[in-house]
Amino acid sequence: MEFQKDNSFFSGRLKSVGFALKGAYKLITTEHSVMVQFSLAVLLVIAGFYFHISREEWMIQTLAFGLVLGIESLNTAVEKIADFIHPEFHDRIGFIKDIAAGAVMFAATAAIVVGLLIYVPKFL
């Protein structure tokens, strides 16, 4: 099957958005870690409305869970590619997967700190 490039700016961008939405849907419906993180993001949106967080807090919160979901998505892609290339366990593939998972941990840790900075004062 040959891939044909769409040279039209508008229809090409529309197709790109379609592929991105398809990928996001696949992530949210098939990957357990993304399901959990997406659910937490939805809960944070609900909490944001409940606690009437400021515009700045909305921006930081949105960036935090966007970062986590984006890095988790890339981590999933790295894992899928690694499994496709080398389905059996291999130390070097494991090393690569661990590094990608570590990137998710950094983003998630930052997001937890952001959440604590926003919501702990609401309870005090």
mmCIF file of C-alpha atoms in Angstrom:
data_model
loop_
_atom_site.group_PDB
_atom_site.id
_atom_site.type_symbol
_atom_site.label_atom_id
_atom_site.label_comp_id
_atom_site.label_asym_id
_atom_site.label_seq_id
_atom_site.Cartn_x
_atom_site.Cartn_y
_atom_site.Cartn_z
ATOM 1 C CA MET A 1 0.000 0.000 0.000
ATOM 2 C CA GLU A 2 1.477 3.312 -1.063
ATOM 3 C CA PHE A 3 0.975 6.407 1.062
ATOM 4 C CA GLN A 4 -0.140 9.429 -0.925
ATOM 5 C CA LYS A 5 0.662 12.838 0.473
ATOM 6 C CA ASP A 6 -2.169 15.359 0.644
ATOM 7 C CA ASN A 7 -0.790 18.607 -0.781
ATOM 8 C CA SER A 8 -3.823 20.674 0.174
ATOM 9 C CA PHE A 9 -3.126 22.651 3.345
ATOM 10 C CA PHE A 10 -6.648 22.555 4.771
ATOM 11 C CA SER A 11 -7.567 18.961 3.988
ATOM 12 C CA GLY A 12 -4.091 17.802 5.039
ATOM 13 C CA ARG A 13 -4.471 19.472 8.444
ATOM 14 C CA LEU A 14 -7.990 18.070 8.795
ATOM 15 C CA LYS A 15 -6.672 14.554 8.146
ATOM 16 C CA SER A 16 -3.892 15.123 10.699
ATOM 17 C CA VAL A 17 -6.436 16.154 13.330
ATOM 18 C CA GLY A 18 -8.474 13.065 12.480
ATOM 19 C CA PHE A 19 -5.442 10.805 12.982
ATOM 20 C CA ALA A 20 -4.630 12.558 16.271
ATOM 21 C CA LEU A 21 -8.190 12.125 17.572
ATOM 22 C CA LYS A 22 -8.125 8.458 16.528
ATOM 23 C CA GLY A 23 -4.840 7.981 18.403
ATOM 24 C CA ALA A 24 -6.130 9.761 21.513
ATOM 25 C CA TYR A 25 -9.253 7.590 21.480
ATOM 26 C CA LYS A 26 -7.147 4.421 21.140
ATOM 27 C CA LEU A 27 -4.953 5.520 24.066
ATOM 28 C CA ILE A 28 -7.887 6.354 26.347
ATOM 29 C CA THR A 29 -9.776 3.144 25.535
ATOM 30 C CA THR A 30 -6.944 0.595 25.464
ATOM 31 C CA GLU A 31 -4.076 1.721 27.701
ATOM 32 C CA HIS A 32 -4.725 1.314 31.429
ATOM 33 C CA SER A 33 -2.178 3.884 32.555
ATOM 34 C CA VAL A 34 -3.683 6.466 30.192
ATOM 35 C CA MET A 35 -7.187 5.563 31.407
ATOM 36 C CA VAL A 36 -6.113 6.253 34.990
ATOM 37 C CA GLN A 37 -4.341 9.502 34.136
ATOM 38 C CA PHE A 38 -7.213 10.715 31.939
ATOM 39 C CA SER A 39 -9.662 9.926 34.747
ATOM 40 C CA LEU A 40 -7.507 11.902 37.181
ATOM 41 C CA ALA A 41 -7.456 14.818 34.734
ATOM 42 C CA VAL A 42 -11.273 14.731 34.558
ATOM 43 C CA LEU A 43 -11.441 14.674 38.373
ATOM 44 C CA LEU A 44 -9.102 17.670 38.511
ATOM 45 C CA VAL A 45 -11.350 19.571 36.111
ATOM 46 C CA ILE A 46 -14.349 18.804 38.341
ATOM 47 C CA ALA A 47 -12.337 19.820 41.422
ATOM 48 C CA GLY A 48 -11.292 23.024 39.676
ATOM 49 C CA PHE A 49 -14.927 24.013 39.135
ATOM 50 C CA TYR A 50 -15.907 22.963 42.647
ATOM 51 C CA PHE A 51 -13.122 24.953 44.318
ATOM 52 C CA HIS A 52 -13.349 27.905 41.890
ATOM 53 C CA ILE A 53 -9.630 27.853 41.160
ATOM 54 C CA SER A 54 -8.098 30.962 39.565
ATOM 55 C CA ARG A 55 -7.309 31.419 35.900
ATOM 56 C CA GLU A 56 -3.607 30.942 36.628
ATOM 57 C CA GLU A 57 -4.322 27.729 38.539
ATOM 58 C CA TRP A 58 -6.413 26.481 35.582
ATOM 59 C CA MET A 59 -3.527 27.183 33.216
ATOM 60 C CA ILE A 60 -0.946 25.423 35.380
ATOM 61 C CA GLN A 61 -3.255 22.480 36.101
ATOM 62 C CA THR A 62 -4.066 22.078 32.407
ATOM 63 C CA LEU A 63 -0.388 22.194 31.469
ATOM 64 C CA ALA A 64 0.433 19.652 34.200
ATOM 65 C CA PHE A 65 -2.060 16.999 33.150
ATOM 66 C CA GLY A 66 -1.441 17.730 29.464
ATOM 67 C CA LEU A 67 2.258 17.106 30.060
ATOM 68 C CA VAL A 68 1.595 13.829 31.863
ATOM 69 C CA LEU A 69 -0.827 12.566 29.205
ATOM 70 C CA GLY A 70 1.524 13.629 26.400
ATOM 71 C CA ILE A 71 4.584 11.952 27.903
ATOM 72 C CA GLU A 72 2.583 8.842 28.802
ATOM 73 C CA SER A 73 1.417 8.687 25.188
ATOM 74 C CA LEU A 74 4.990 8.883 23.917
ATOM 75 C CA ASN A 75 6.012 6.239 26.475
ATOM 76 C CA THR A 76 3.281 3.956 25.132
ATOM 77 C CA ALA A 77 4.493 4.533 21.564
ATOM 78 C CA VAL A 78 8.093 3.708 22.565
ATOM 79 C CA GLU A 79 6.923 0.501 24.270
ATOM 80 C CA LYS A 80 4.812 -0.568 21.272
ATOM 81 C CA ILE A 81 7.670 0.065 18.836
ATOM 82 C CA ALA A 82 10.149 -1.767 21.078
ATOM 83 C CA ASP A 83 7.802 -4.763 21.415
ATOM 84 C CA PHE A 84 7.244 -4.808 17.661
ATOM 85 C CA ILE A 85 10.959 -4.703 16.869
ATOM 86 C CA HIS A 86 12.022 -7.150 19.575
ATOM 87 C CA PRO A 87 9.062 -9.135 21.033
ATOM 88 C CA GLU A 88 11.208 -11.254 23.371
ATOM 89 C CA PHE A 89 12.771 -9.810 26.497
ATOM 90 C CA HIS A 90 16.066 -8.095 25.866
ATOM 91 C CA ASP A 91 18.171 -6.085 28.334
ATOM 92 C CA ARG A 92 18.668 -3.149 25.946
ATOM 93 C CA ILE A 93 14.959 -2.957 25.090
ATOM 94 C CA GLY A 94 14.185 -3.101 28.821
ATOM 95 C CA PHE A 95 16.631 -0.256 29.407
ATOM 96 C CA ILE A 96 14.915 1.869 26.732
ATOM 97 C CA LYS A 97 11.472 1.151 28.200
ATOM 98 C CA ASP A 98 12.688 2.018 31.704
ATOM 99 C CA ILE A 99 13.987 5.381 30.485
ATOM 100 C CA ALA A 100 10.656 6.174 28.805
ATOM 101 C CA ALA A 101 8.814 5.190 31.999
ATOM 102 C CA GLY A 102 11.173 7.414 33.984
ATOM 103 C CA ALA A 103 10.135 10.378 31.826
ATOM 104 C CA VAL A 104 6.518 9.702 32.790
ATOM 105 C CA MET A 105 7.529 9.583 36.449
ATOM 106 C CA PHE A 106 9.183 13.018 36.223
ATOM 107 C CA ALA A 107 6.080 14.526 34.607
ATOM 108 C CA ALA A 108 3.708 12.809 37.050
ATOM 109 C CA THR A 109 5.763 13.972 40.041
ATOM 110 C CA ALA A 110 5.641 17.563 38.785
ATOM 111 C CA ALA A 111 1.870 17.243 38.240
ATOM 112 C CA ILE A 112 1.381 15.915 41.780
ATOM 113 C CA VAL A 113 3.304 18.891 43.173
ATOM 114 C CA VAL A 114 1.139 21.256 41.110
ATOM 115 C CA GLY A 115 -2.016 19.543 42.384
ATOM 116 C CA LEU A 116 -0.857 19.765 45.976
ATOM 117 C CA LEU A 117 0.064 23.441 45.605
ATOM 118 C CA ILE A 118 -3.368 24.218 44.170
ATOM 119 C CA TYR A 119 -5.637 22.062 46.339
ATOM 120 C CA VAL A 120 -4.011 21.679 49.774
ATOM 121 C CA PRO A 121 -4.632 25.365 50.601
ATOM 122 C CA LYS A 122 -8.309 24.861 49.726
ATOM 123 C CA PHE A 123 -8.581 22.367 52.598
ATOM 124 C CA LEU A 124 -6.648 24.430 55.142
#
